[in-house]
Amino acid sequence: MTRFTVPEMSCGHCTAAIEKAIKEIDTAASVACNLDDRTVTISSDLPAKALQSAIYDAGYKSEAA
């Protein structure tokens, strides 16, 4: 499990964009977005850097949580 804090994630559109970006690089990934604490938890075999890059490519800055 890899967890990121995404401060700018504030709505369903944000979570959908992040989930789509992660699924594009790992179709088997499990993605859980929590708007209350603005975190994204990802279960994937990919390294954290690759997942963070996908979140960035979706338009959001993130930090490891």
Coordinates of C-alpha atoms in Angstrom, one line a residue:
M1 CA 0.0 0.0 0.0
T2 CA 1.2 3.5 -0.9
R3 CA -0.5 6.5 0.5
F4 CA -0.3 10.1 -0.7
T5 CA -1.6 13.4 0.6
V6 CA -3.2 15.4 -2.2
P7 CA -4.0 18.9 -0.8
E8 CA -5.8 20.1 -3.9
M9 CA -8.1 17.1 -4.2
S10 CA -11.5 18.5 -3.2
C11 CA -14.3 16.9 -5.2
G12 CA -15.5 13.8 -7.1
H13 CA -14.0 15.1 -10.4
C14 CA -10.6 15.3 -8.7
T15 CA -10.9 11.7 -7.4
A16 CA -12.1 10.4 -10.8
A17 CA -9.1 12.1 -12.5
I18 CA -6.6 10.6 -10.1
E19 CA -8.2 7.1 -10.2
K20 CA -8.2 7.2 -14.0
A21 CA -4.5 8.3 -14.1
I22 CA -3.5 5.5 -11.8
K23 CA -5.5 2.9 -13.7
E24 CA -3.9 4.0 -17.0
I25 CA -0.4 2.9 -15.7
D26 CA -1.6 -0.1 -13.7
T27 CA -5.0 -1.6 -14.6
A28 CA -4.8 -4.0 -11.6
A29 CA -4.3 -1.2 -9.1
S30 CA -6.7 -0.6 -6.3
V31 CA -7.3 3.1 -5.6
A32 CA -9.1 4.6 -2.6
C33 CA -9.6 8.4 -2.4
N34 CA -10.6 10.0 0.8
L35 CA -11.8 13.6 0.4
D36 CA -12.1 14.2 4.2
D37 CA -8.4 14.0 4.8
R38 CA -7.4 14.4 1.2
T39 CA -5.5 11.2 0.8
V40 CA -5.1 8.6 -1.9
T41 CA -4.3 5.0 -0.9
I42 CA -3.1 2.8 -3.7
S43 CA -2.4 -0.9 -3.9
S44 CA 0.0 -1.5 -6.8
D45 CA 3.2 -3.3 -7.7
L46 CA 4.5 -0.1 -9.3
P47 CA 7.0 2.1 -7.3
A48 CA 5.7 5.1 -5.4
K49 CA 7.5 7.5 -7.8
A50 CA 5.6 6.1 -10.8
L51 CA 2.3 6.5 -8.9
Q52 CA 3.2 10.0 -7.8
S53 CA 4.0 10.9 -11.3
A54 CA 0.6 9.7 -12.5
I55 CA -1.1 11.8 -9.9
Y56 CA 1.0 14.8 -11.0
D57 CA 0.1 14.1 -14.7
A58 CA -3.6 14.2 -13.6
G59 CA -2.9 17.8 -12.4
Y60 CA -2.3 17.3 -8.7
K61 CA 0.7 17.7 -6.5
S62 CA 1.1 15.0 -3.9
E63 CA 3.3 14.0 -1.0
A64 CA 4.0 10.6 0.6
A65 CA 1.8 10.2 3.7

